[in-house]
Amino acid sequence: MAKSSKKSSIKGVEIIPLKTFPDERGMIMHMMRNDSPHFMKFGEIYFSKVYPRVVKAWHIHKKMTLFYAVPVGMIKLVLFDDRPKSPTRGTILEIFMGEANYVLVKIPPGVWNGFKGVGPGTSVVANCSTHPYSASDIVRKDPESKEFPYNWRIK
């Protein structure tokens, strides 16, 4: 069981430390259990590979809650709250996650998100979502869209 989650600067986003169990044969990396306090329901799990320095952004889901973990590599996950009635509207949050910071990030519906590969090799992002993917549930925008107060370049 993971430690308790940490609230973030965006309402509804949680950062949950995950456990790893290394030994001389390799490692087990937990992601989600149906008895975890943050588990909601199962929709699907899928994996997204991202190459170094590549940006996959921006998108939101209207109904789906996302649970991201990165078991291979490192990414910079960027979240932007543009929900009209949210008390954290206008907030940007960066989370560096992966092998060096193995966490689960809960992203509620309506929060824009994207990620960039920041490690030297290909990263694998796992998403255990509350709903199966549906093209009608997702909205996409260009990573360089001026609608977002964010620059993906290295700072």
Short mmCIF file of C-alpha atoms in Angstrom, two decimals:
data_model
loop_
_atom_site.label_atom_id
_atom_site.label_comp_id
_atom_site.label_asym_id
_atom_site.label_seq_id
_atom_site.Cartn_x
_atom_site.Cartn_y
_atom_site.Cartn_z
CA MET A 1 0.00 0.00 0.00
CA ALA A 2 1.36 3.44 -0.92
CA LYS A 3 1.81 6.28 1.55
CA SER A 4 -0.92 8.88 1.75
CA SER A 5 -1.32 11.17 -1.21
CA LYS A 6 -0.08 14.73 -1.40
CA LYS A 7 -2.50 17.43 -2.49
CA SER A 8 -1.17 19.63 -5.26
CA SER A 9 -1.62 23.25 -6.24
CA ILE A 10 -4.45 22.23 -8.61
CA LYS A 11 -7.79 21.22 -7.08
CA GLY A 12 -8.44 17.50 -7.48
CA VAL A 13 -4.89 16.60 -8.55
CA GLU A 14 -3.10 14.20 -6.23
CA ILE A 15 0.49 12.96 -6.21
CA ILE A 16 0.68 9.51 -4.63
CA PRO A 17 4.05 7.93 -3.73
CA LEU A 18 4.37 4.41 -5.12
CA LYS A 19 6.29 1.46 -3.73
CA THR A 20 9.04 -0.44 -5.45
CA PHE A 21 10.44 -3.79 -4.36
CA PRO A 22 13.97 -4.27 -5.73
CA ASP A 23 16.04 -7.41 -5.34
CA GLU A 24 18.93 -9.07 -7.16
CA ARG A 25 16.56 -10.36 -9.87
CA GLY A 26 15.04 -6.99 -10.76
CA MET A 27 12.18 -4.96 -9.35
CA ILE A 28 8.41 -4.98 -8.78
CA MET A 29 6.78 -1.57 -9.16
CA HIS A 30 3.25 -1.11 -7.82
CA MET A 31 0.86 1.22 -9.62
CA MET A 32 -2.78 0.61 -8.63
CA ARG A 33 -4.78 -1.78 -6.50
CA ASN A 34 -8.56 -1.96 -6.18
CA ASP A 35 -8.20 -1.58 -2.40
CA SER A 36 -6.07 1.60 -2.64
CA PRO A 37 -7.73 4.67 -1.09
CA HIS A 38 -7.40 6.59 -4.38
CA PHE A 39 -8.89 3.82 -6.58
CA MET A 40 -12.16 4.94 -8.19
CA LYS A 41 -13.09 2.44 -10.90
CA PHE A 42 -11.44 0.65 -13.78
CA GLY A 43 -11.95 1.79 -17.36
CA GLU A 44 -8.77 0.71 -19.14
CA ILE A 45 -5.02 0.74 -18.85
CA TYR A 46 -2.75 1.73 -21.69
CA PHE A 47 0.87 2.69 -22.21
CA SER A 48 2.29 5.64 -24.12
CA LYS A 49 5.93 5.67 -25.23
CA VAL A 50 7.61 9.05 -25.50
CA TYR A 51 11.02 9.66 -27.02
CA PRO A 52 13.58 12.04 -25.46
CA ARG A 53 12.68 15.74 -25.82
CA VAL A 54 9.36 14.91 -27.55
CA VAL A 55 6.23 16.73 -26.31
CA LYS A 56 2.82 15.04 -26.27
CA ALA A 57 0.39 17.83 -25.37
CA TRP A 58 -2.20 19.30 -24.80
CA HIS A 59 -5.36 17.33 -24.07
CA ILE A 60 -8.24 17.08 -21.62
CA HIS A 61 -10.86 14.47 -20.96
CA LYS A 62 -14.44 15.49 -20.23
CA LYS A 63 -15.39 12.44 -18.07
CA MET A 64 -12.27 10.36 -17.58
CA THR A 65 -9.99 10.60 -14.53
CA LEU A 66 -6.39 9.72 -15.40
CA PHE A 67 -3.89 7.96 -13.15
CA TYR A 68 -0.38 8.30 -14.64
CA ALA A 69 2.75 6.43 -13.54
CA VAL A 70 6.09 6.20 -15.34
CA PRO A 71 7.83 2.85 -14.71
CA VAL A 72 10.49 3.41 -17.40
CA GLY A 73 12.41 6.65 -18.00
CA MET A 74 11.52 10.17 -16.88
CA ILE A 75 8.97 12.72 -18.05
CA LYS A 76 7.93 16.24 -17.24
CA LEU A 77 4.15 16.15 -16.74
CA VAL A 78 2.55 19.57 -17.06
CA LEU A 79 -0.99 20.30 -15.89
CA PHE A 80 -3.05 23.44 -16.54
CA ASP A 81 -6.33 24.14 -14.76
CA ASP A 82 -8.69 26.03 -17.05
CA ARG A 83 -11.94 24.80 -15.45
CA PRO A 84 -14.27 27.83 -15.22
CA LYS A 85 -15.49 27.21 -11.64
CA SER A 86 -12.23 25.88 -10.20
CA PRO A 87 -10.61 27.84 -7.34
CA THR A 88 -7.23 26.98 -8.91
CA ARG A 89 -8.13 28.16 -12.42
CA GLY A 90 -5.07 29.48 -14.25
CA THR A 91 -2.61 27.34 -12.26
CA ILE A 92 0.23 25.47 -14.00
CA LEU A 93 1.84 22.48 -12.28
CA GLU A 94 5.03 20.68 -13.38
CA ILE A 95 5.80 17.21 -12.04
CA PHE A 96 9.00 15.37 -12.90
CA MET A 97 8.13 11.71 -12.58
CA GLY A 98 9.56 8.34 -13.47
CA GLU A 99 12.26 6.05 -12.20
CA ALA A 100 13.85 8.81 -10.07
CA ASN A 101 10.47 9.92 -8.66
CA TYR A 102 8.08 6.98 -8.84
CA VAL A 103 4.63 8.40 -8.15
CA LEU A 104 1.04 8.07 -9.32
CA VAL A 105 -0.60 11.32 -10.44
CA LYS A 106 -4.39 11.60 -10.36
CA ILE A 107 -5.71 14.05 -12.98
CA PRO A 108 -9.43 14.88 -12.78
CA PRO A 109 -11.59 15.55 -15.84
CA GLY A 110 -11.18 19.01 -17.34
CA VAL A 111 -7.52 19.55 -16.39
CA TRP A 112 -5.31 20.08 -19.44
CA ASN A 113 -2.23 17.88 -19.46
CA GLY A 114 0.74 16.92 -21.52
CA PHE A 115 4.20 15.50 -21.05
CA LYS A 116 7.72 15.65 -22.40
CA GLY A 117 10.38 12.93 -22.38
CA VAL A 118 13.24 14.29 -20.26
CA GLY A 119 15.45 11.24 -19.83
CA PRO A 120 18.16 9.97 -22.15
CA GLY A 121 15.99 7.15 -23.53
CA THR A 122 12.39 6.27 -24.35
CA SER A 123 9.99 6.67 -21.42
CA VAL A 124 6.84 4.63 -20.82
CA VAL A 125 3.77 6.36 -19.36
CA ALA A 126 1.12 4.04 -17.93
CA ASN A 127 -2.43 5.35 -17.59
CA CYS A 128 -5.03 3.46 -15.54
CA SER A 129 -8.14 5.48 -16.36
CA THR A 130 -11.67 5.39 -14.99
CA HIS A 131 -13.30 5.05 -18.43
CA PRO A 132 -12.35 3.34 -21.69
CA TYR A 133 -10.96 5.74 -24.30
CA SER A 134 -13.59 7.51 -26.38
CA ALA A 135 -12.79 10.07 -29.10
CA SER A 136 -15.85 12.08 -28.00
CA ASP A 137 -14.38 12.46 -24.47
CA ILE A 138 -11.09 14.09 -25.49
CA VAL A 139 -10.16 17.58 -26.68
CA ARG A 140 -6.68 18.20 -28.11
CA LYS A 141 -4.66 21.38 -28.67
CA ASP A 142 -1.24 22.04 -30.16
CA PRO A 143 1.69 22.02 -27.67
CA GLU A 144 2.66 25.52 -28.83
CA SER A 145 -0.88 26.93 -28.55
CA LYS A 146 -0.91 30.46 -27.12
CA GLU A 147 -3.98 29.47 -25.06
CA PHE A 148 -1.59 27.97 -22.51
CA PRO A 149 0.80 30.10 -20.45
CA TYR A 150 3.56 27.52 -20.84
CA ASN A 151 6.77 27.07 -22.82
CA TRP A 152 7.99 23.48 -23.31
CA ARG A 153 11.65 24.49 -23.87
CA ILE A 154 14.29 23.61 -21.28
CA LYS A 155 14.54 26.33 -18.67
#
